[in-house]
Coordinates of C-alpha atoms and ligand atoms in Angstrom, one line a residue:
Chain L
M21 CA 163.6 50.2 175.9
L22 CA 165.9 53.2 175.6
V23 CA 163.2 55.7 174.9
R24 CA 159.9 55.9 176.7
D25 CA 158.6 59.0 175.0
P26 CA 160.5 60.4 172.0
G27 CA 158.9 63.8 172.5
C28 CA 160.5 64.5 175.8
T29 CA 163.7 62.5 175.4
V30 CA 167.1 64.2 174.8
L31 CA 170.6 62.9 174.3
L32 CA 173.4 64.6 176.2
R33 CA 177.2 64.0 176.0
V34 CA 178.9 63.5 179.4
G35 CA 182.0 65.5 180.2
G36 CA 183.9 64.6 183.3
V37 CA 184.3 61.6 185.7
S38 CA 182.2 62.6 188.7
M39 CA 179.6 59.9 188.0
Q40 CA 182.1 57.1 187.3
G41 CA 181.0 55.2 190.3
A42 CA 177.5 55.0 188.8
G43 CA 178.8 53.6 185.5
I44 CA 178.6 57.0 183.7
G45 CA 182.0 57.9 182.2
D46 CA 183.6 60.8 180.4
G47 CA 182.3 60.9 176.7
D48 CA 179.3 58.6 177.2
L49 CA 175.9 59.5 175.7
L50 CA 173.2 59.9 178.3
V51 CA 169.5 59.2 177.4
V52 CA 167.5 61.7 179.5
D53 CA 163.7 61.6 179.9
C54 CA 162.4 65.1 180.7
G55 CA 158.8 63.7 181.1
L56 CA 159.6 61.9 184.4
E57 CA 159.5 63.7 187.7
P58 CA 163.0 63.3 189.3
R59 CA 162.9 61.5 192.6
P60 CA 165.5 61.1 195.3
G61 CA 167.7 58.1 194.5
Q62 CA 167.6 58.7 190.7
V63 CA 170.4 59.9 188.5
V64 CA 169.1 63.2 187.2
V65 CA 170.1 66.0 184.9
A66 CA 169.9 69.5 186.4
R67 CA 170.6 73.0 185.3
L68 CA 173.0 74.7 187.8
G69 CA 173.5 78.3 186.9
D70 CA 174.4 78.2 183.2
G71 CA 175.4 74.6 182.7
F72 CA 173.8 71.2 182.7
T73 CA 175.1 68.7 185.2
V74 CA 174.4 65.0 185.9
K75 CA 174.4 63.7 189.5
R76 CA 172.3 61.5 191.8
L77 CA 169.5 63.3 193.5
V78 CA 169.5 62.7 197.3
R79 CA 167.6 63.9 200.3
W80 CA 169.8 66.1 202.5
R81 CA 168.9 68.0 205.7
G82 CA 165.2 68.1 205.0
G83 CA 165.9 69.3 201.4
L84 CA 167.6 68.0 198.3
A85 CA 171.2 67.8 197.1
L86 CA 173.1 66.5 194.1
A87 CA 175.6 63.8 194.9
A88 CA 178.5 62.7 192.7
A89 CA 179.5 59.1 192.4
H90 CA 183.2 59.8 192.9
P91 CA 185.1 60.5 196.2
A92 CA 186.8 63.6 194.9
Y93 CA 183.5 65.6 194.3
P94 CA 181.6 67.4 197.0
L95 CA 177.9 67.2 197.7
L96 CA 176.0 70.1 196.0
P97 CA 173.0 71.2 198.1
L98 CA 170.0 72.5 196.2
P99 CA 168.6 75.5 198.3
A100 CA 164.9 76.1 197.6
D101 CA 165.7 79.5 196.3
G102 CA 168.8 78.6 194.3
D103 CA 169.4 79.1 190.6
H104 CA 168.8 75.5 189.5
Q105 CA 166.2 73.3 187.9
L106 CA 165.8 69.6 187.8
L107 CA 165.4 68.8 184.1
G108 CA 164.9 65.1 183.8
V109 CA 165.9 61.6 184.7
A110 CA 168.8 59.7 183.1
R111 CA 167.5 56.4 181.8
C112 CA 170.5 54.8 180.2
V113 CA 174.1 55.3 179.1
I114 CA 175.4 54.6 175.7
R115 CA 179.1 53.9 175.5
R116 CA 181.4 53.2 172.5
C117 CA 183.0 49.8 172.9
Chain E
M8 CA 128.1 68.1 175.6
V9 CA 129.7 71.4 174.9
L10 CA 132.9 71.7 172.9
A11 CA 135.6 74.1 173.8
T12 CA 138.2 75.4 171.4
V13 CA 141.7 76.0 172.8
L14 CA 144.6 77.8 171.2
I15 CA 148.1 77.0 172.4
D16 CA 150.8 79.4 171.3
G17 CA 154.5 79.4 172.2
N18 CA 156.0 82.5 173.9
N19 CA 158.9 84.0 171.9
F20 CA 159.2 80.6 170.3
Y21 CA 162.6 80.8 168.5
A22 CA 164.2 82.6 171.5
S23 CA 162.7 80.1 173.9
C24 CA 164.1 77.2 171.8
E25 CA 167.6 78.7 172.0
A26 CA 167.3 78.8 175.8
V27 CA 166.2 75.2 176.0
V28 CA 169.5 73.9 174.6
D29 CA 171.8 76.5 176.1
P30 CA 171.2 77.3 179.8
A31 CA 173.8 80.1 179.6
V32 CA 171.3 82.3 177.9
I33 CA 168.5 81.9 180.4
G34 CA 167.5 85.2 181.9
R35 CA 169.7 87.1 179.4
P36 CA 168.3 89.3 176.6
L37 CA 168.4 87.3 173.3
V38 CA 167.3 88.0 169.8
V39 CA 167.0 85.7 166.8
L40 CA 167.8 87.0 163.3
S41 CA 166.0 86.1 160.0
N42 CA 167.7 84.6 156.9
N43 CA 171.1 86.1 156.1
D44 CA 171.1 87.6 159.6
G45 CA 168.8 90.3 158.3
C46 CA 166.1 91.3 160.8
I47 CA 165.1 90.5 164.4
V48 CA 162.4 87.9 164.2
S49 CA 162.2 86.7 167.9
R50 CA 163.0 88.3 171.2
S51 CA 163.3 86.9 174.7
A52 CA 161.2 88.7 177.4
E53 CA 164.4 90.4 178.6
A54 CA 165.2 91.7 175.0
R55 CA 161.6 92.9 174.8
A56 CA 162.0 94.8 178.0
L57 CA 165.0 96.6 176.5
G58 CA 162.6 98.0 173.9
I59 CA 164.1 96.2 170.9
A60 CA 161.5 96.2 168.3
M61 CA 160.4 93.1 166.2
G62 CA 161.5 93.3 162.6
T63 CA 164.4 95.8 163.2
P64 CA 167.2 95.3 160.7
Y65 CA 170.2 93.9 162.6
F66 CA 172.8 96.3 161.3
K67 CA 170.7 99.2 162.6
V68 CA 170.8 98.1 166.3
R69 CA 174.0 96.1 166.3
A70 CA 175.8 98.7 168.5
Q71 CA 172.9 99.0 170.9
L72 CA 172.7 95.2 171.2
E73 CA 176.4 94.9 172.0
R74 CA 176.1 97.7 174.6
H75 CA 173.3 95.8 176.4
G76 CA 175.1 92.4 176.2
V77 CA 172.3 91.0 174.1
V78 CA 172.9 87.4 172.8
V79 CA 172.4 87.3 169.1
R80 CA 171.5 84.0 167.2
S81 CA 170.9 83.1 163.6
S82 CA 167.7 81.2 162.8
N83 CA 168.4 77.5 163.7
Y84 CA 165.5 76.0 161.6
A85 CA 166.5 72.4 162.4
L86 CA 166.2 73.1 166.2
Y87 CA 162.9 75.0 165.9
A88 CA 161.3 72.4 163.6
D89 CA 162.3 69.6 166.0
M90 CA 161.0 71.5 169.1
S91 CA 157.8 72.2 167.2
Q92 CA 157.3 68.5 166.5
R93 CA 157.9 67.6 170.1
L94 CA 155.4 70.4 171.1
M95 CA 152.7 69.2 168.7
S96 CA 153.1 65.5 169.7
T97 CA 152.6 66.5 173.4
L98 CA 149.5 68.6 172.5
E99 CA 148.0 65.8 170.5
R100 CA 147.6 63.8 173.8
W101 CA 145.8 66.7 175.5
V102 CA 143.0 67.4 173.0
E103 CA 140.6 65.4 170.9
D104 CA 141.4 67.1 167.7
L105 CA 144.5 69.2 166.8
E106 CA 145.0 71.7 164.0
I107 CA 148.6 72.7 163.7
Y108 CA 148.4 76.3 162.7
S109 CA 152.0 77.4 162.6
I110 CA 155.4 76.3 163.9
D111 CA 154.4 77.2 167.5
E112 CA 150.6 77.5 167.4
A113 CA 147.9 74.9 167.4
F114 CA 144.1 74.8 167.8
G115 CA 142.5 72.0 169.8
L116 CA 139.0 70.8 170.5
L117 CA 137.9 69.3 173.8
H118 CA 134.8 68.6 175.8
R119 CA 133.8 71.1 178.4
P120 CA 132.3 69.4 181.5
A121 CA 128.9 70.8 182.4
G122 CA 129.4 74.2 183.9
G123 CA 133.1 73.4 184.2
D124 CA 136.1 75.8 184.1
L125 CA 139.0 74.5 182.0
G126 CA 141.5 76.8 183.7
D127 CA 143.0 74.0 185.8
W128 CA 143.3 71.8 182.7
G129 CA 145.1 74.7 180.9
R130 CA 147.5 75.2 183.8
A131 CA 148.3 71.5 183.9
L132 CA 149.0 71.5 180.1
R133 CA 151.1 74.6 180.4
R134 CA 153.1 73.0 183.3
Q135 CA 153.7 69.8 181.4
V136 CA 155.0 71.6 178.3
L137 CA 157.2 73.7 180.4
C138 CA 158.6 70.7 182.4
H139 CA 158.9 68.3 179.5
L140 CA 160.1 70.5 176.7
G141 CA 161.3 73.7 178.6
L142 CA 159.0 75.8 176.4
P143 CA 156.7 78.5 177.8
V144 CA 153.3 78.6 176.1
A145 CA 150.1 80.5 176.5
V146 CA 146.7 78.7 176.6
G147 CA 143.5 80.4 175.5
I148 CA 140.2 78.6 175.9
A149 CA 136.8 79.7 174.5
G150 CA 133.9 78.5 172.4
T151 CA 135.3 79.4 169.0
K152 CA 138.6 79.9 167.3
V153 CA 138.4 83.6 167.1
L154 CA 137.6 83.9 170.8
A155 CA 140.3 81.3 171.7
K156 CA 142.8 83.6 169.9
I157 CA 141.6 86.5 172.0
A158 CA 141.7 84.5 175.2
N159 CA 145.3 83.5 174.3
R160 CA 146.3 87.0 173.7
A161 CA 144.8 88.1 177.0
A162 CA 146.5 85.3 178.8
K163 CA 149.9 86.4 177.4
V164 CA 149.5 90.1 178.0
D165 CA 148.4 90.0 181.7
P166 CA 151.1 88.4 183.8
A167 CA 148.5 87.9 186.6
R168 CA 146.8 85.2 184.5
G169 CA 149.8 83.0 184.5
G170 CA 149.7 82.2 180.8
V171 CA 146.2 80.6 180.9
L172 CA 142.7 82.0 180.3
D173 CA 139.4 80.3 180.0
L174 CA 137.0 82.9 178.6
A175 CA 134.1 81.0 180.2
A176 CA 135.5 81.8 183.6
V177 CA 135.8 85.6 182.9
A178 CA 133.2 87.6 184.8
D179 CA 133.2 90.6 182.4
V180 CA 133.8 89.4 178.9
E181 CA 132.5 92.7 177.5
A182 CA 135.3 94.6 179.2
L183 CA 137.9 92.1 178.0
L184 CA 136.7 92.3 174.4
E185 CA 136.9 96.1 174.6
T186 CA 140.7 95.8 175.4
I187 CA 141.3 94.0 172.1
A188 CA 141.9 96.5 169.4
I189 CA 140.1 95.9 166.1
E190 CA 143.5 95.4 164.3
D191 CA 144.3 92.5 166.7
V192 CA 141.2 90.5 166.0
W193 CA 142.2 87.3 164.1
G194 CA 141.2 87.4 160.5
I195 CA 140.8 91.2 160.2
G196 CA 142.9 92.5 157.4
R197 CA 144.4 95.9 157.4
R198 CA 141.8 97.2 154.9
L199 CA 138.9 95.9 156.9
A200 CA 140.4 97.2 160.2
R201 CA 140.5 100.7 158.6
W202 CA 136.9 100.4 157.4
C203 CA 135.9 99.5 161.0
R204 CA 137.8 102.3 162.5
L205 CA 136.1 104.8 160.2
R206 CA 132.8 103.5 161.4
G207 CA 133.8 103.9 165.0
V208 CA 134.3 100.2 165.5
A209 CA 137.5 100.2 167.5
H210 CA 137.6 96.9 169.3
A211 CA 136.4 93.3 169.3
R212 CA 133.3 94.1 171.3
A213 CA 132.1 96.7 168.9
L214 CA 132.7 94.4 166.0
R215 CA 130.7 91.7 167.7
D216 CA 127.7 94.1 168.2
M217 CA 127.7 96.0 164.9
P218 CA 124.7 95.5 162.5
A219 CA 125.3 92.2 160.6
G220 CA 123.9 93.7 157.4
E221 CA 126.4 96.4 157.2
L222 CA 129.3 94.0 157.8
R223 CA 127.9 91.7 155.1
R224 CA 127.7 94.4 152.5
Q225 CA 131.3 95.5 153.2
C226 CA 133.0 92.2 153.4
G227 CA 130.6 89.4 152.7
V228 CA 130.4 86.1 154.3
V229 CA 134.0 86.3 155.7
G230 CA 133.1 89.2 157.9
L231 CA 129.8 87.6 159.0
R232 CA 131.6 84.4 160.1
L233 CA 134.1 86.5 162.0
Q234 CA 131.2 88.3 163.8
Q235 CA 129.4 85.0 164.6
E236 CA 132.6 83.5 166.0
L237 CA 132.9 86.6 168.3
Q238 CA 129.3 86.0 169.4
G239 CA 130.3 82.4 170.3
H240 CA 128.8 80.5 167.4
A241 CA 131.6 78.3 166.0
C242 CA 131.7 78.5 162.2
L243 CA 135.4 78.0 161.5
P244 CA 136.0 74.2 161.7
L245 CA 139.3 72.7 162.8
I246 CA 141.4 71.6 159.9
S247 CA 143.2 68.7 161.5
V248 CA 144.4 67.0 158.3
A249 CA 146.5 69.2 156.1
P250 CA 145.3 69.0 152.5
A251 CA 147.7 67.3 150.1
K252 CA 150.2 69.9 148.9
Q253 CA 149.7 71.1 145.4
E254 CA 153.2 72.7 145.1
T255 CA 156.5 72.6 146.9
C256 CA 158.7 75.6 146.8
V257 CA 162.3 76.1 148.0
S258 CA 163.8 79.5 147.4
R259 CA 166.4 81.6 149.2
S260 CA 168.1 85.0 149.0
F261 CA 171.8 84.8 148.3
S262 CA 174.3 86.2 150.9
E263 CA 176.3 87.6 148.0
P264 CA 175.0 88.4 144.5
V265 CA 175.4 85.5 142.1
Q266 CA 177.1 86.6 138.9
S267 CA 178.1 83.4 137.1
L268 CA 176.1 80.6 135.5
A269 CA 178.0 78.0 137.4
Q270 CA 177.0 79.6 140.8
L271 CA 173.4 79.8 139.7
R272 CA 173.4 76.2 138.7
E273 CA 174.8 75.2 142.1
A274 CA 172.2 77.2 143.9
L275 CA 169.3 75.8 141.9
A276 CA 170.7 72.3 142.4
T277 CA 170.9 72.8 146.2
Y278 CA 167.3 74.0 146.3
L279 CA 166.1 71.2 144.1
V280 CA 167.8 68.6 146.3
R281 CA 166.0 70.0 149.3
A282 CA 162.6 70.2 147.4
A283 CA 163.0 66.6 146.2
E284 CA 163.6 65.5 149.8
K285 CA 160.4 67.3 150.9
L286 CA 158.6 65.7 148.0
R287 CA 159.6 62.2 149.2
Q288 CA 158.6 63.0 152.7
Q289 CA 155.2 64.1 151.4
R290 CA 155.1 60.8 149.4
Q291 CA 154.5 62.7 146.2
R292 CA 156.0 63.0 142.8
A293 CA 156.3 66.1 140.6
G294 CA 155.1 66.4 137.1
A295 CA 156.7 69.8 136.3
I296 CA 159.6 72.0 137.6
T297 CA 159.8 75.7 137.5
V298 CA 163.0 77.5 138.3
F299 CA 163.2 81.3 138.9
A300 CA 165.7 84.0 139.7
R301 CA 165.6 87.7 140.2
T302 CA 167.9 90.7 140.9
S303 CA 167.4 92.9 144.0
P304 CA 164.1 94.7 144.1
F305 CA 165.9 97.6 145.9
A306 CA 167.6 98.5 142.6
P307 CA 164.4 99.0 140.5
A308 CA 166.1 100.6 137.5
S309 CA 167.9 97.4 136.6
F310 CA 165.4 94.9 138.0
Y311 CA 165.4 91.6 136.2
S312 CA 163.3 88.5 136.9
A313 CA 162.9 85.3 134.9
S314 CA 161.5 81.9 135.2
A315 CA 161.5 78.7 133.1
T316 CA 159.5 75.5 133.3
V317 CA 160.0 72.0 132.2
T318 CA 157.4 69.2 132.1
L319 CA 158.6 65.7 133.0
P320 CA 157.6 62.9 130.7
L321 CA 157.0 60.8 133.8
A322 CA 156.3 62.3 137.3
S323 CA 159.2 61.7 139.6
N324 CA 160.7 62.3 143.0
D325 CA 164.2 61.0 142.1
T326 CA 166.7 63.8 142.7
A327 CA 168.9 62.7 139.8
V328 CA 165.9 62.8 137.4
L329 CA 164.8 66.2 138.6
L330 CA 168.3 67.7 138.5
A331 CA 168.8 66.4 134.9
A332 CA 165.6 68.0 133.8
A333 CA 165.9 71.3 135.6
L334 CA 169.5 72.3 135.5
P335 CA 169.6 73.1 131.8
L336 CA 167.0 75.7 132.5
A337 CA 169.6 77.8 134.4
E338 CA 171.0 79.0 131.1
R339 CA 167.6 80.5 130.2
L340 CA 167.5 82.4 133.5
F341 CA 171.1 83.7 133.5
R342 CA 172.1 87.0 132.0
P343 CA 175.6 88.3 132.1
H344 CA 175.9 91.5 134.2
R345 CA 172.7 90.8 136.1
A346 CA 173.7 90.3 139.7
L347 CA 171.1 87.8 141.0
A348 CA 169.8 88.2 144.5
K349 CA 167.4 85.3 144.9
A350 CA 166.5 82.1 143.1
G351 CA 164.2 79.2 143.7
V352 CA 162.6 76.0 142.4
L353 CA 158.9 75.2 142.4
L354 CA 157.8 71.6 142.0
Q355 CA 154.4 71.4 140.5
Q356 CA 151.7 68.9 139.3
L357 CA 152.2 66.9 142.5
Q358 CA 150.6 63.5 142.7
P359 CA 150.7 60.7 145.2
D360 CA 153.7 58.5 144.7
D361 CA 151.7 55.3 144.6
L362 CA 149.9 56.3 141.5
L363 CA 152.7 56.1 139.0
Q364 CA 151.7 55.7 135.4
H365 CA 154.2 54.2 133.1
H366 CA 155.2 55.9 130.0
L367 CA 155.9 54.4 126.6
L368 CA 158.8 56.8 126.0
V369 CA 160.5 56.4 129.4
P370 CA 161.2 52.7 129.6
T371 CA 161.8 51.7 133.2
T372 CA 161.1 48.4 134.7
P373 CA 159.5 48.2 138.1
E374 CA 162.7 46.6 139.4
Q375 CA 164.8 49.6 138.2
Q376 CA 162.2 51.9 139.7
R377 CA 162.4 50.1 143.1
R378 CA 166.2 50.3 143.1
R379 CA 166.1 54.1 142.6
E380 CA 163.5 54.4 145.3
R381 CA 165.8 52.4 147.7
L382 CA 168.7 54.6 146.8
M383 CA 166.8 57.8 147.6
A384 CA 165.6 56.3 150.9
V385 CA 169.2 55.5 151.9
I386 CA 170.3 59.0 151.0
D387 CA 167.5 60.6 152.9
G388 CA 168.2 58.3 155.9
L389 CA 171.9 59.2 156.0
N390 CA 171.1 62.9 155.8
R391 CA 168.6 62.6 158.5
R392 CA 170.9 60.7 160.8
Y393 CA 174.2 62.6 160.2
G394 CA 172.9 66.0 159.3
R395 CA 171.8 67.6 156.1
G396 CA 174.6 67.5 153.5
A397 CA 176.1 64.3 154.9
V398 CA 175.4 62.9 151.4
Q399 CA 175.7 65.7 148.9
W400 CA 175.0 65.9 145.2
A401 CA 178.0 67.1 143.3
A402 CA 175.9 69.6 141.4
C403 CA 175.4 71.6 144.5
G404 CA 179.0 72.7 144.8
L405 CA 181.2 72.7 147.9
Q406 CA 181.0 75.5 150.4
P407 CA 179.5 78.0 147.9
A408 CA 180.0 81.7 148.4
W409 CA 176.3 82.4 147.8
A410 CA 175.0 80.3 150.7
M411 CA 172.9 81.8 153.4
R412 CA 174.7 83.8 156.0
R413 CA 174.1 82.3 159.4
S414 CA 177.1 83.4 161.3
R415 CA 175.6 83.2 164.8
L416 CA 173.9 79.8 164.4
S417 CA 173.4 77.8 167.6
R418 CA 174.0 74.0 167.3
A419 CA 171.5 71.4 166.0
A420 CA 171.3 70.4 169.6
T421 CA 168.3 68.0 169.4
T422 CA 168.6 66.6 165.9
C423 CA 172.3 65.9 165.2
L424 CA 174.4 63.5 167.3
A425 CA 177.6 65.4 166.7
Q426 CA 176.1 68.6 168.1
I427 CA 174.2 67.6 171.2
P428 CA 174.8 69.7 174.3
R429 CA 177.3 68.5 177.0
V430 CA 176.3 67.6 180.6
L431 CA 179.0 68.1 183.1
A432 CA 180.0 65.3 185.6
R433 CA 182.5 67.5 187.4
Ligands
LIG20 MG1 154.0 82.4 169.2

């Protein structure tokens, strides 16, 4: 249930609170499937410059953008020629009780 | 139905793995060092472009690397092995038969549709590996293994080909074969390459077309097979099932010379623990253990090398049994005032672990046997889950001085929960 395909599944540790509204908290473990094509509406992991980030992929002005689930964080547009890469789709969150 | 042979080969595999788990190094020159941070064994495309040669000793180019801001990494075997497994399990779904040839290379067999070009198939495979695993690979497709190697090489060398080449779609195969130097043909040793050169056979096309009789006289059936493969007659079958291993060896060079018997025992114990783990993974038991040690070959005047073997009364893969049998041998290897540079253990007379014969002199009940097996399984499981060394045998010592130098190791980002990369929600 957690892992669709072990070959292209990775675990990442979340740092920060920008996805709190989507139930993804600081320190949670994220199960990410790199074998699924990220689609708007999904929570995705992207490479922005030299770091990984987790956000919701949304349509924006005819293109795509990354949206946080927290009022304090701005929308991050993804220009077609920008230094970014959609890496995979977050499938579930593992949190210590 | 025509069969096509495909060779998939990772580009700069170790360097590419490092970039998969650390986006900060993408686009930067990066090199990976061999054991003990000795030589450069893998370079990113950017490091290649700086003219840094493969195999260069690190100390020689250290200043140059720093000047160019090159990222330097120690070999992270856990990461490379895990990425390799992921790569191979992806490839298995794309071909009908897979032969894993090395950590980043595999041959596959697939059906070629009548008159069909497999270039699109290769590009789709390449895209999936890149998207799913983040690894760039080159795909060479042809009728035989030797030609698939050549197609792969051509796909890599010429950026216009986009990493994929189906030889069947190449208009001028002759010309392409003439760009492959004889030394670069798969299976040609250095000696045979020199012999070909002396005969004016300088490239793959010339080797393909030289008189078979001459080749046969010089290098027998091996050379003939090579030539037939170049002509498009497949005679090297895919070896998809690795034969059961006859021996398992673990050996390492020390970061600092080992001068005491206690240190040598610790080193041998460490290698034996690792070898026993491999043995259980292979579902085998060992009937004999050889331990060996030597001084540095760079000081030939005082070179010393020794080995000692013990035969077990009953074949085993129980770490405790192997340690008890092998560690006393350390005394036979050790000489005072001989600074040892390398040691290792070799497990021999391997047999499947379900064929255990009982021995009159080693009374163990099946119940005792099963308990030991469960203990080993628990230890292996813990070490797999929490990282090697989570459960350690006391004989191996704590933080030994002789251990391999890997000062620039990246994290076990895909295999160890404590070391996975962070994703920012900021
Ligand atoms: Mg390679």
